[in-house]
Amino acid sequence: NDSLSTPPPHPLDPSAAASYGEHSLRVNSLAKSPVTVKAFLGELSELLEPKAREEYDSLVEFAGRSSRMAPQGGRIQPWNAAFLQQQAKASVVDVDEAFLSNYFPLAGCLQGIKLVLRESFGLECEVSRVEGGPEGESWCQDLHKLTLREREGAGNSPSTSQEGREVGAVYLDLFRREKKVQQNAHYVVQCARKESQGRPFQPAIVVILCSFGGRRASGGEPVLFPSEARTLFHEFGHALHSVLSSSKYHYLSGTRAELDFIEVPSTLFEKFAFHPKVVETFARHVETGEALPLRLLETWVRGEERFKALGMKAQIACAMSDQIAHHDWGLGTDGRDISEIFIGETARHALIPHAPKTLPQCRFAPIVHYGSYYYTYIYAECISSALFHDLFRENPLSREGGQVARTLLANAGARDPARLLHEAGGGYVRPASAREGPAGGKGAIPNLEKFIL
């Protein structure tokens, strides 16, 4: 009797999936399946190969200059790869990051964020120091509060009555102190919520928590290393996502979106930090007011990114191993044990070889904590690289580009980001040979149209 037959399982029912990876990605990702993720990783690995090979050969050449570090059999060994990369960077970059920090006072960095928010995203940002005391908002010294409001005349709001409305507050707790957790993260204290069923609009409250060193100029003003300034912009991208993405339901707000989209806003916003047209507006010497010589910053950035393709190839090997462990095992199509999987994928994708008689999976905690999702940061980097190139590369203060970015951020989990990316109409997910990939190199971004489903 057909009327009594068992109905098919719901698509979100784990029993409807052939593996944990398939269930997990189908529920909460843009890629939607391990097959798509593995195809993306494979294509990116091929695109990165020429640059990674060039970086590897330069590392071998550098190591060969020293009798103590000479490569064995012409190969860089995994136990000294990180040390050699550090030494190779130092040999060509004569710019001291501590010296550069004098050009990145915290107040100046906040001015840079304010500029981008105002011109690109149509938001006014008021910066204030938060006072302490038992009745105050402060829980530490050097706490700053950024109050964000819709800019009048920016055209963000459906009605002029919403212009000037507060959309959120971001607290900055940036410097390390005793008993404070040592990490860089953003926390949502209160979600943004739309007006609904008689309830008023609720602005977001967000905390950016970092563990910066707290270096100070001779006058006592806090200054940031360039790497810390970039981290501040990165974490502010997460905060902006939480502020702008008001929804009817809390669980659809902010970073409660597809897991491989979460890092898109942060990696997009961090790219503003060192764009010449942005950094020249706020990077001034903390004591003399002298503008930062851009050639010094460019030299430092080149050093930081010198072996980025080599590092991404190693990440791809780990991400591919993660997919195999959480999908192919479930299908029974890969009979290797976990060590053999990591060793095999390292040989296939990474140029730094596996160390014999070691267990690579034992130093890869994400296989447990981010099962089947380790690929997400690389994936998001490719999306944000394409978006930044198309929207902001020529003009980082583009209001048109900011409107597109706001649309992507404003919907969070309330609408499928894949649909929004395809609907944007600018070809942001289509291949373009002029774009630089996340590790540099023209055209080194996969055809995202195939991998955002």
PDB file of N, CA and C in Angstrom, residues 203-246:
ATOM      1  N   PRO A 203      20.014  47.420  18.146  1.00  0.00           N
ATOM      2  CA  PRO A 203      21.392  47.499  17.631  1.00  0.00           C
ATOM      3  C   PRO A 203      22.276  46.421  18.239  1.00  0.00           C
ATOM      4  N   ALA A 204      23.294  46.033  17.490  1.00  0.00           N
ATOM      5  CA  ALA A 204      24.227  45.005  17.961  1.00  0.00           C
ATOM      6  C   ALA A 204      25.215  45.588  18.963  1.00  0.00           C
ATOM      7  N   ILE A 205      25.674  44.741  19.862  1.00  0.00           N
ATOM      8  CA  ILE A 205      26.773  45.078  20.770  1.00  0.00           C
ATOM      9  C   ILE A 205      27.828  43.987  20.601  1.00  0.00           C
ATOM     10  N   VAL A 206      29.027  44.399  20.231  1.00  0.00           N
ATOM     11  CA  VAL A 206      30.091  43.459  19.889  1.00  0.00           C
ATOM     12  C   VAL A 206      31.357  43.831  20.646  1.00  0.00           C
ATOM     13  N   VAL A 207      32.136  42.829  21.034  1.00  0.00           N
ATOM     14  CA  VAL A 207      33.442  43.044  21.657  1.00  0.00           C
ATOM     15  C   VAL A 207      34.516  42.416  20.771  1.00  0.00           C
ATOM     16  N   ILE A 208      35.536  43.199  20.421  1.00  0.00           N
ATOM     17  CA  ILE A 208      36.729  42.661  19.766  1.00  0.00           C
ATOM     18  C   ILE A 208      37.787  42.478  20.844  1.00  0.00           C
ATOM     19  N   LEU A 209      38.194  41.239  21.015  1.00  0.00           N
ATOM     20  CA  LEU A 209      39.155  40.882  22.064  1.00  0.00           C
ATOM     21  C   LEU A 209      40.452  40.431  21.411  1.00  0.00           C
ATOM     22  N   CYS A 210      41.544  41.125  21.693  1.00  0.00           N
ATOM     23  CA  CYS A 210      42.848  40.766  21.123  1.00  0.00           C
ATOM     24  C   CYS A 210      43.892  40.694  22.232  1.00  0.00           C
ATOM     25  N   SER A 211      45.052  40.192  21.878  1.00  0.00           N
ATOM     26  CA  SER A 211      46.148  40.093  22.850  1.00  0.00           C
ATOM     27  C   SER A 211      47.386  40.772  22.288  1.00  0.00           C
ATOM     28  N   PHE A 212      47.221  42.020  21.842  1.00  0.00           N
ATOM     29  CA  PHE A 212      48.339  42.786  21.298  1.00  0.00           C
ATOM     30  C   PHE A 212      49.349  43.094  22.402  1.00  0.00           C
ATOM     31  N   GLY A 213      50.580  43.351  21.972  1.00  0.00           N
ATOM     32  CA  GLY A 213      51.672  43.518  22.931  1.00  0.00           C
ATOM     33  C   GLY A 213      51.592  44.756  23.791  1.00  0.00           C
ATOM     34  N   GLY A 214      50.893  45.779  23.342  1.00  0.00           N
ATOM     35  CA  GLY A 214      50.757  46.985  24.150  1.00  0.00           C
ATOM     36  C   GLY A 214      51.974  47.896  24.095  1.00  0.00           C
ATOM     37  N   ARG A 215      52.687  47.870  22.967  1.00  0.00           N
ATOM     38  CA  ARG A 215      53.838  48.767  22.812  1.00  0.00           C
ATOM     39  C   ARG A 215      53.359  50.217  22.821  1.00  0.00           C
ATOM     40  N   ARG A 216      54.138  51.083  23.467  1.00  0.00           N
ATOM     41  CA  ARG A 216      53.756  52.492  23.574  1.00  0.00           C
ATOM     42  C   ARG A 216      54.893  53.389  23.118  1.00  0.00           C
ATOM     43  N   ALA A 217      54.512  54.501  22.535  1.00  0.00           N
ATOM     44  CA  ALA A 217      55.493  55.510  22.154  1.00  0.00           C
ATOM     45  C   ALA A 217      55.997  56.223  23.405  1.00  0.00           C
ATOM     46  N   SER A 218      57.009  57.068  23.236  1.00  0.00           N
ATOM     47  CA  SER A 218      57.601  57.738  24.395  1.00  0.00           C
ATOM     48  C   SER A 218      56.588  58.596  25.141  1.00  0.00           C
ATOM     49  N   GLY A 219      55.561  59.071  24.453  1.00  0.00           N
ATOM     50  CA  GLY A 219      54.530  59.876  25.105  1.00  0.00           C
ATOM     51  C   GLY A 219      53.438  59.055  25.751  1.00  0.00           C
ATOM     52  N   GLY A 220      53.537  57.720  25.662  1.00  0.00           N
ATOM     53  CA  GLY A 220      52.553  56.851  26.292  1.00  0.00           C
ATOM     54  C   GLY A 220      51.427  56.403  25.382  1.00  0.00           C
ATOM     55  N   GLU A 221      51.398  56.882  24.115  1.00  0.00           N
ATOM     56  CA  GLU A 221      50.305  56.505  23.216  1.00  0.00           C
ATOM     57  C   GLU A 221      50.525  55.085  22.688  1.00  0.00           C
ATOM     58  N   PRO A 222      49.502  54.233  22.726  1.00  0.00           N
ATOM     59  CA  PRO A 222      49.664  52.863  22.214  1.00  0.00           C
ATOM     60  C   PRO A 222      49.865  52.850  20.710  1.00  0.00           C
ATOM     61  N   VAL A 223      50.811  52.028  20.262  1.00  0.00           N
ATOM     62  CA  VAL A 223      51.073  51.852  18.836  1.00  0.00           C
ATOM     63  C   VAL A 223      50.965  50.364  18.512  1.00  0.00           C
ATOM     64  N   LEU A 224      50.654  50.055  17.260  1.00  0.00           N
ATOM     65  CA  LEU A 224      50.468  48.675  16.831  1.00  0.00           C
ATOM     66  C   LEU A 224      51.547  48.281  15.835  1.00  0.00           C
ATOM     67  N   PHE A 225      52.026  47.047  15.941  1.00  0.00           N
ATOM     68  CA  PHE A 225      52.835  46.491  14.868  1.00  0.00           C
ATOM     69  C   PHE A 225      51.947  46.384  13.629  1.00  0.00           C
ATOM     70  N   PRO A 226      52.517  46.456  12.430  1.00  0.00           N
ATOM     71  CA  PRO A 226      51.691  46.311  11.228  1.00  0.00           C
ATOM     72  C   PRO A 226      50.845  45.039  11.228  1.00  0.00           C
ATOM     73  N   SER A 227      51.412  43.932  11.722  1.00  0.00           N
ATOM     74  CA  SER A 227      50.639  42.687  11.788  1.00  0.00           C
ATOM     75  C   SER A 227      49.453  42.836  12.729  1.00  0.00           C
ATOM     76  N   GLU A 228      49.609  43.609  13.816  1.00  0.00           N
ATOM     77  CA  GLU A 228      48.496  43.849  14.731  1.00  0.00           C
ATOM     78  C   GLU A 228      47.448  44.756  14.096  1.00  0.00           C
ATOM     79  N   ALA A 229      47.900  45.750  13.329  1.00  0.00           N
ATOM     80  CA  ALA A 229      46.958  46.628  12.628  1.00  0.00           C
ATOM     81  C   ALA A 229      46.111  45.819  11.648  1.00  0.00           C
ATOM     82  N   ARG A 230      46.752  44.895  10.942  1.00  0.00           N
ATOM     83  CA  ARG A 230      46.006  44.055   9.996  1.00  0.00           C
ATOM     84  C   ARG A 230      45.011  43.169  10.744  1.00  0.00           C
ATOM     85  N   THR A 231      45.411  42.633  11.896  1.00  0.00           N
ATOM     86  CA  THR A 231      44.503  41.819  12.701  1.00  0.00           C
ATOM     87  C   THR A 231      43.315  42.635  13.179  1.00  0.00           C
ATOM     88  N   LEU A 232      43.558  43.899  13.572  1.00  0.00           N
ATOM     89  CA  LEU A 232      42.463  44.766  14.014  1.00  0.00           C
ATOM     90  C   LEU A 232      41.445  44.953  12.888  1.00  0.00           C
ATOM     91  N   PHE A 233      41.915  45.217  11.677  1.00  0.00           N
ATOM     92  CA  PHE A 233      41.000  45.361  10.544  1.00  0.00           C
ATOM     93  C   PHE A 233      40.266  44.041  10.281  1.00  0.00           C
ATOM     94  N   HIS A 234      40.977  42.920  10.410  1.00  0.00           N
ATOM     95  CA  HIS A 234      40.362  41.605  10.196  1.00  0.00           C
ATOM     96  C   HIS A 234      39.215  41.376  11.169  1.00  0.00           C
ATOM     97  N   GLU A 235      39.498  41.556  12.445  1.00  0.00           N
ATOM     98  CA  GLU A 235      38.454  41.321  13.458  1.00  0.00           C
ATOM     99  C   GLU A 235      37.325  42.339  13.330  1.00  0.00           C
ATOM    100  N   PHE A 236      37.654  43.554  12.868  1.00  0.00           N
ATOM    101  CA  PHE A 236      36.588  44.529  12.684  1.00  0.00           C
ATOM    102  C   PHE A 236      35.667  44.106  11.539  1.00  0.00           C
ATOM    103  N   GLY A 237      36.190  43.385  10.556  1.00  0.00           N
ATOM    104  CA  GLY A 237      35.338  42.846   9.501  1.00  0.00           C
ATOM    105  C   GLY A 237      34.287  41.913  10.061  1.00  0.00           C
ATOM    106  N   HIS A 238      34.684  41.066  11.026  1.00  0.00           N
ATOM    107  CA  HIS A 238      33.705  40.203  11.704  1.00  0.00           C
ATOM    108  C   HIS A 238      32.676  41.048  12.450  1.00  0.00           C
ATOM    109  N   ALA A 239      33.161  42.066  13.166  1.00  0.00           N
ATOM    110  CA  ALA A 239      32.258  42.922  13.941  1.00  0.00           C
ATOM    111  C   ALA A 239      31.267  43.635  13.032  1.00  0.00           C
ATOM    112  N   LEU A 240      31.749  44.131  11.899  1.00  0.00           N
ATOM    113  CA  LEU A 240      30.875  44.827  10.960  1.00  0.00           C
ATOM    114  C   LEU A 240      29.797  43.882  10.435  1.00  0.00           C
ATOM    115  N   HIS A 241      30.170  42.639  10.187  1.00  0.00           N
ATOM    116  CA  HIS A 241      29.199  41.628   9.759  1.00  0.00           C
ATOM    117  C   HIS A 241      28.091  41.481  10.810  1.00  0.00           C
ATOM    118  N   SER A 242      28.478  41.412  12.076  1.00  0.00           N
ATOM    119  CA  SER A 242      27.499  41.265  13.156  1.00  0.00           C
ATOM    120  C   SER A 242      26.632  42.507  13.299  1.00  0.00           C
ATOM    121  N   VAL A 243      27.208  43.671  13.084  1.00  0.00           N
ATOM    122  CA  VAL A 243      26.452  44.928  13.223  1.00  0.00           C
ATOM    123  C   VAL A 243      25.440  45.092  12.095  1.00  0.00           C
ATOM    124  N   LEU A 244      25.856  44.816  10.860  1.00  0.00           N
ATOM    125  CA  LEU A 244      25.015  45.103   9.701  1.00  0.00           C
ATOM    126  C   LEU A 244      23.948  44.047   9.446  1.00  0.00           C
ATOM    127  N   SER A 245      24.164  42.831   9.932  1.00  0.00           N
ATOM    128  CA  SER A 245      23.250  41.746   9.572  1.00  0.00           C
ATOM    129  C   SER A 245      22.123  41.592  10.583  1.00  0.00           C
ATOM    130  N   SER A 246      21.271  42.583  10.670  1.00  0.00           N
ATOM    131  CA  SER A 246      20.093  42.455  11.524  1.00  0.00           C
ATOM    132  C   SER A 246      19.074  41.564  10.824  1.00  0.00           C
TER     133      SER A 246
END
